[in-house]
mmCIF file of C-alpha atoms in Angstrom:
data_model
loop_
_atom_site.group_PDB
_atom_site.id
_atom_site.type_symbol
_atom_site.label_atom_id
_atom_site.label_comp_id
_atom_site.label_asym_id
_atom_site.label_seq_id
_atom_site.Cartn_x
_atom_site.Cartn_y
_atom_site.Cartn_z
ATOM 1 C CA THR K 30 -12.602 58.246 46.092
ATOM 2 C CA HIS K 31 -14.150 60.698 44.060
ATOM 3 C CA GLN K 32 -12.562 63.811 41.986
ATOM 4 C CA VAL K 33 -14.006 66.701 40.565
ATOM 5 C CA PHE K 34 -11.938 69.035 38.646
ATOM 6 C CA THR K 35 -12.706 72.746 37.644
ATOM 7 C CA TYR K 36 -10.148 73.825 35.923
ATOM 8 C CA GLU K 37 -10.581 77.489 35.833
ATOM 9 C CA THR K 38 -10.646 78.124 39.486
ATOM 10 C CA SER K 39 -10.310 75.102 41.828
ATOM 11 C CA PHE K 40 -10.470 71.642 42.384
ATOM 12 C CA GLU K 41 -12.398 69.580 45.033
ATOM 13 C CA TYR K 42 -11.240 66.340 46.392
ATOM 14 C CA ILE K 43 -13.360 64.188 48.051
ATOM 15 C CA SER K 44 -12.366 61.339 50.253
ATOM 16 C CA ASN K 45 -13.411 60.079 53.717
ATOM 17 C CA HIS K 46 -16.370 62.528 53.411
ATOM 18 C CA GLN K 47 -13.418 65.600 53.525
ATOM 19 C CA THR K 48 -13.452 68.215 51.044
ATOM 20 C CA GLU K 49 -10.336 70.350 50.766
ATOM 21 C CA ASN K 50 -10.440 73.165 47.724
ATOM 22 C CA VAL K 51 -7.160 73.776 46.632
ATOM 23 C CA ARG K 52 -6.557 77.291 44.277
ATOM 24 C CA ARG K 53 -4.555 76.474 41.242
ATOM 25 C CA SER K 54 -2.927 79.678 41.573
ATOM 26 C CA ASN K 55 -1.301 77.865 44.494
ATOM 27 C CA MET K 56 -0.343 74.799 42.787
ATOM 28 C CA THR K 57 3.139 75.114 42.020
ATOM 29 C CA PRO K 58 4.870 72.336 40.195
ATOM 30 C CA GLN K 59 7.364 70.358 42.522
ATOM 31 C CA PRO K 60 10.791 69.876 41.359
ATOM 32 C CA GLN K 61 11.815 66.558 40.166
ATOM 33 C CA PRO K 62 14.393 64.386 41.814
ATOM 34 C CA PRO K 63 17.488 64.055 40.112
ATOM 35 C CA VAL K 64 18.113 61.222 38.172
ATOM 36 C CA PRO K 65 20.435 58.887 40.110
ATOM 37 C CA PHE K 66 22.254 57.578 37.222
ATOM 38 C CA ASP K 67 23.377 58.454 33.797
ATOM 39 C CA GLN K 68 21.528 57.885 30.606
ATOM 40 C CA LEU K 69 24.003 56.252 27.421
ATOM 41 C CA THR K 70 22.986 57.793 24.135
ATOM 42 C CA PHE K 71 23.408 55.957 20.921
ATOM 43 C CA ASN K 72 26.567 57.214 20.299
ATOM 44 C CA ASP K 73 27.838 55.747 23.420
ATOM 45 C CA ALA K 74 25.910 52.686 22.580
ATOM 46 C CA ALA K 75 28.228 51.681 19.844
ATOM 47 C CA SER K 76 31.426 52.167 22.028
ATOM 48 C CA VAL K 77 29.490 49.559 24.863
ATOM 49 C CA LEU K 78 28.233 47.163 22.119
ATOM 50 C CA ALA K 79 31.586 46.940 20.461
ATOM 51 C CA PRO K 80 33.237 43.204 20.523
ATOM 52 C CA GLY K 81 34.988 43.124 23.522
ATOM 53 C CA SER K 82 33.285 46.196 25.530
ATOM 54 C CA LEU K 83 31.122 44.072 27.864
ATOM 55 C CA ASP K 84 34.069 42.839 29.371
ATOM 56 C CA GLY K 85 33.847 44.015 32.884
ATOM 57 C CA LYS K 86 30.206 45.261 32.562
ATOM 58 C CA ALA K 87 26.778 43.870 32.879
ATOM 59 C CA LEU K 88 24.420 44.727 30.536
ATOM 60 C CA VAL K 89 21.265 43.984 32.200
ATOM 61 C CA ASP K 90 17.947 43.566 30.338
ATOM 62 C CA VAL K 91 15.092 44.108 32.605
ATOM 63 C CA ARG K 92 12.291 43.012 30.838
ATOM 64 C CA THR K 93 10.317 39.618 30.831
ATOM 65 C CA PRO K 94 11.870 36.206 29.869
ATOM 66 C CA GLU K 95 9.272 36.038 27.198
ATOM 67 C CA GLU K 96 10.408 39.380 25.872
ATOM 68 C CA TYR K 97 13.880 38.610 26.345
ATOM 69 C CA ALA K 98 13.796 35.742 24.044
ATOM 70 C CA ASP K 99 11.907 37.292 21.612
ATOM 71 C CA GLY K 100 14.935 39.590 21.116
ATOM 72 C CA HIS K 101 17.714 41.223 23.239
ATOM 73 C CA ILE K 102 21.236 42.568 22.817
ATOM 74 C CA LYS K 103 24.110 40.098 22.146
ATOM 75 C CA GLY K 104 25.927 39.645 25.832
ATOM 76 C CA SER K 105 23.074 40.758 28.052
ATOM 77 C CA ILE K 106 21.506 39.213 30.942
ATOM 78 C CA ASN K 107 18.179 38.892 31.939
ATOM 79 C CA VAL K 108 17.183 40.119 35.379
ATOM 80 C CA PRO K 109 13.392 40.856 35.385
ATOM 81 C CA LEU K 110 12.380 44.015 36.691
ATOM 82 C CA PRO K 111 10.191 42.727 39.778
ATOM 83 C CA ARG K 112 13.779 41.282 41.218
ATOM 84 C CA PHE K 113 14.881 44.913 41.568
ATOM 85 C CA GLN K 114 11.048 45.783 43.224
ATOM 86 C CA ASP K 115 11.474 43.135 45.575
ATOM 87 C CA PRO K 116 13.327 44.148 48.830
ATOM 88 C CA ALA K 117 13.663 40.001 49.071
ATOM 89 C CA GLN K 118 15.335 39.971 45.796
ATOM 90 C CA VAL K 119 17.471 43.016 45.234
ATOM 91 C CA ASP K 120 20.510 42.065 47.583
ATOM 92 C CA GLN K 121 20.578 38.908 45.540
ATOM 93 C CA VAL K 122 20.759 40.871 42.531
ATOM 94 C CA VAL K 123 23.296 43.186 43.769
ATOM 95 C CA GLU K 124 25.764 39.669 44.542
ATOM 96 C CA GLU K 125 25.155 38.670 41.055
ATOM 97 C CA LEU K 126 26.454 42.010 39.582
ATOM 98 C CA LYS K 127 28.954 42.333 41.910
ATOM 99 C CA GLN K 128 31.216 40.716 40.002
ATOM 100 C CA TYR K 129 30.887 43.375 36.957
ATOM 101 C CA LYS K 130 33.656 45.787 37.979
ATOM 102 C CA GLU K 131 33.667 48.318 35.329
ATOM 103 C CA GLY K 132 29.790 49.176 35.615
ATOM 104 C CA VAL K 133 26.121 48.016 35.076
ATOM 105 C CA VAL K 134 24.470 49.043 32.019
ATOM 106 C CA VAL K 135 20.387 48.599 32.252
ATOM 107 C CA THR K 136 17.983 48.317 29.449
ATOM 108 C CA CYS K 137 14.691 47.112 28.494
ATOM 109 C CA PHE K 138 12.332 47.754 24.980
ATOM 110 C CA GLN K 139 12.590 51.465 25.032
ATOM 111 C CA SER K 140 14.168 52.230 28.576
ATOM 112 C CA ILE K 141 11.501 54.781 28.965
ATOM 113 C CA LYS K 142 10.262 53.307 32.379
ATOM 114 C CA ARG K 143 11.181 49.675 33.264
ATOM 115 C CA GLY K 144 14.989 50.390 32.749
ATOM 116 C CA PRO K 145 15.145 53.724 34.911
ATOM 117 C CA THR K 146 12.874 51.966 37.413
ATOM 118 C CA ALA K 147 15.115 49.182 37.836
ATOM 119 C CA ALA K 148 18.301 51.450 37.786
ATOM 120 C CA SER K 149 16.545 53.773 40.788
ATOM 121 C CA HIS K 150 15.984 50.541 42.567
ATOM 122 C CA LEU K 151 19.478 49.379 42.117
ATOM 123 C CA VAL K 152 21.390 52.935 42.881
ATOM 124 C CA ALA K 153 19.226 52.900 46.046
ATOM 125 C CA ARG K 154 19.879 49.633 47.390
ATOM 126 C CA LEU K 155 23.708 50.240 46.709
ATOM 127 C CA LYS K 156 23.605 53.461 48.634
ATOM 128 C CA GLU K 157 21.891 51.848 51.438
ATOM 129 C CA LEU K 158 24.809 49.416 51.461
ATOM 130 C CA GLY K 159 27.588 51.940 51.053
ATOM 131 C CA LEU K 160 28.583 50.985 47.571
ATOM 132 C CA ASP K 161 29.576 52.931 44.856
ATOM 133 C CA THR K 162 26.515 53.896 42.519
ATOM 134 C CA SER K 163 28.528 55.837 39.804
ATOM 135 C CA SER K 164 29.193 53.066 37.495
ATOM 136 C CA VAL K 165 24.907 52.224 36.619
ATOM 137 C CA CYS K 166 23.735 53.893 34.012
ATOM 138 C CA VAL K 167 20.432 53.130 31.324
ATOM 139 C CA LEU K 168 20.921 52.718 27.594
ATOM 140 C CA LYS K 169 18.929 55.430 26.462
ATOM 141 C CA GLY K 170 16.293 54.070 23.866
ATOM 142 C CA GLY K 171 16.742 50.613 24.777
ATOM 143 C CA VAL K 172 16.677 47.215 22.546
ATOM 144 C CA GLU K 173 14.249 49.053 20.381
ATOM 145 C CA GLY K 174 16.845 51.711 19.705
ATOM 146 C CA VAL K 175 19.365 49.121 18.753
ATOM 147 C CA GLN K 176 17.146 47.203 16.814
ATOM 148 C CA ASN K 177 16.219 50.370 14.681
ATOM 149 C CA ASP K 178 19.691 51.701 14.374
ATOM 150 C CA PRO K 179 21.119 50.075 10.779
ATOM 151 C CA ALA K 180 24.952 50.415 12.446
ATOM 152 C CA LEU K 181 23.739 48.494 15.707
ATOM 153 C CA ALA K 182 20.857 46.287 14.795
ATOM 154 C CA ALA K 183 23.510 43.260 14.133
ATOM 155 C CA HIS K 184 23.923 43.428 18.224
ATOM 156 C CA VAL K 185 20.157 42.104 18.441
ATOM 157 C CA GLU K 186 19.637 38.537 18.543
ATOM 158 C CA GLY K 187 16.786 36.144 19.696
ATOM 159 C CA LYS K 188 13.849 34.503 17.984
ATOM 160 C CA ALA K 189 13.403 37.554 15.690
ATOM 161 C CA GLY K 190 16.590 38.351 15.352
ATOM 162 C CA PRO K 191 17.977 42.062 14.317
ATOM 163 C CA ALA K 192 14.540 42.962 12.377
ATOM 164 C CA HIS K 193 12.289 42.348 15.053
#
């Protein structure tokens, strides 16, 4: 695959010895699909992380076990992202999370990519199974945001502790 870009007029995409010219004026941004879950802000995080507030909720950290061991939010459970992406494992994840009747809060280090990806996979599978998806959300800012917020940092534990 070879790509040549000319910004003023058009670009050529050469693949399998075929050339297609597309005028930039014809290229319109595609609307982004709606995010299938809510994002909790740090103001929301304070109430989610308050003592006893995780009762009935799962706070799912989708980082690797090694990252999780380096520092995670107290009360969170580690379910690495590949388990959400693997069709053979996602049903098992759904079964494990069914016990949390009050919702599932997904997080990772910053909750920019892995957290939303895991939440999207979870929501898609729940929809396929005809289950409620309204209680799935992502903790905006992730573990890093909690660590860096002086009011919330004490909620982080692990090898590095709150200062990691």
